[in-house]
């Protein structure tokens, strides 16, 4: 029985900051951001959007297309949680009009959470093949202003419908994973901005990539050349090139010439370059980018995916693109959404960054900004009130 991604949809906030503007303000050569770390723009989240609205906005095209009745599970992966108890998936469940006979939960392991959610969803669908699961991943990456992490900030959400007879990507059963207790990136409950040792985190990412790859290779017998493309977790897109280089070395394969390397890697990087880090959504945003941009038809080709969550959890796995997949993508929706974003000035970026929602539970009403179909209207009696526009 095939199990995998039936539909995949991506959503980013409607505001964007060009990193060349940020570079000028920070007195940095813009090439450092654009070429050195591989980022062009960062998504800016207006005050009336959060992980619930981003995730619901990503999922709406899917439930409108595929219907709601068979969805028995909603898992939302995030490290930008809005409540210590209630699952954000329940807010999305209501906004999307899903059936009451449905399990809704939230999961967390930094940027790895969506991969755990996808694996759990696949297991549930295997046990009840007539049902479907909705996997959501939404995050807002925030670092201190003027810190090294600042140019890698971003935001966005991915929604994936998981089913038997997937129309986009059938997951292979083999995977390789690795867990280790380290402190490379974390966000204590009292902080809104993450703490990151970027150099150490990058080193651990690349080290655990090789460990997960080795375990995947042992489980599947596959080598690098068995995969048409690779999608990596992307805290910044330059890391995809570093990762591919490491895997070639580990597999004893010479690094392809630059133009071939770009043909293999670049299609998966377009969206992340335009949004910045989307944490849990990252590797699936890369997958959506690859499917939307690969010039060659990828039908029946195997894609390798590497998911890394700081802390840390790493998994290498793969899937086979399904025949006719192009008819089931939301490529035009993605393009229109990204092309119609409103650019912000540096001052507007800083104002939004510093916008203070009361943290003492006082009632609050949010002014309407541009966004998708759903927004956060206000907070009253400690309850978040969402609305459809
Ligand atoms: N033109 C082109 N490239 C340039 C450049 C210029 N003018 N100036 C610098 N660079 C290159 C550097 O050579 C370096 O490339 P390399 O890594 O291939 O050697 C790259 O730009 C970054 O420069 P560096 O000095 O290392 O940047 P930094 O100290 O500001 O840190 C990060 C970069 C990515 C580590 C930092 O942004 C960060 O910590 N981000 C957060 C990452 C994260 O969230 N990780 C956890 C989740 S996985």
XYZ file of C-alpha atoms and ligand atoms in Angstrom, residues 28-38 79 110-111 141 143 147-153 184-185 194-202 205 233-236 238-239 242 277 279 308-310, ligand 1:
95
model
C 27.155 44.794 5.943
C 27.982 43.979 2.303
C 24.624 42.793 0.804
C 26.505 39.942 -0.929
C 27.086 38.405 2.491
C 23.329 37.865 2.897
C 22.424 37.165 -0.740
C 25.460 35.048 -1.746
C 27.190 34.175 1.550
C 24.116 32.756 3.314
C 21.846 32.530 0.254
C 8.104 25.859 17.873
C 12.320 22.415 16.823
C 12.443 22.257 13.020
C 11.693 32.661 13.146
C 16.270 36.423 16.587
C 22.344 39.602 15.880
C 24.013 37.167 13.405
C 20.723 35.230 13.186
C 18.698 38.315 12.151
C 19.114 37.947 8.347
C 17.913 34.340 8.592
C 14.575 35.270 10.186
C 22.737 24.586 19.568
C 19.471 26.529 19.319
C 15.576 32.151 19.919
C 19.086 31.733 21.314
C 21.412 30.225 18.726
C 25.050 29.290 18.428
C 24.889 29.434 14.633
C 28.339 28.016 13.887
C 27.910 25.081 16.303
C 24.389 24.452 14.974
C 25.650 24.352 11.389
C 23.490 19.840 11.253
C 16.159 21.631 6.022
C 17.068 25.253 5.208
C 17.867 27.617 8.104
C 19.579 29.493 5.207
C 23.566 28.082 1.365
C 23.497 25.070 3.688
C 27.375 22.484 2.025
C 13.671 30.337 7.833
C 11.631 26.273 10.981
C 16.978 18.583 11.142
C 15.637 19.936 14.425
C 18.044 21.617 16.817
N 30.205 38.201 -0.106
C 29.950 36.871 -0.213
N 29.980 36.001 0.854
C 30.299 36.519 2.056
C 30.591 37.903 2.233
C 30.545 38.746 1.094
N 30.783 40.050 1.173
N 30.847 38.103 3.552
C 30.748 36.906 4.182
N 30.415 35.945 3.269
C 30.175 34.521 3.524
C 31.155 33.892 4.481
O 32.349 33.514 3.851
C 30.339 32.712 4.986
O 30.354 31.676 4.031
P 30.838 30.182 4.446
O 29.957 29.753 5.598
O 30.598 29.379 3.226
O 32.260 30.301 4.851
C 28.911 33.244 5.003
O 28.919 34.415 4.176
C 28.425 33.640 6.386
O 29.374 34.479 6.948
P 29.706 34.399 8.516
O 30.733 35.405 8.837
O 29.965 32.973 8.900
O 28.261 34.879 9.070
P 27.730 35.061 10.517
O 28.782 34.966 11.561
O 26.945 36.312 10.449
O 26.747 33.794 10.749
C 24.971 32.223 10.414
C 25.973 33.169 9.723
C 24.225 31.480 9.334
C 25.724 31.212 11.294
C 23.989 33.088 11.263
O 23.201 33.873 10.405
C 23.064 32.273 12.151
O 23.434 31.901 13.263
N 21.828 32.003 11.693
C 20.879 31.192 12.410
C 21.024 29.744 11.996
C 20.030 28.876 12.725
O 18.956 29.317 13.041
N 20.399 27.637 13.020
C 19.534 26.796 13.825
C 18.488 26.094 13.076
S 19.073 24.782 12.073
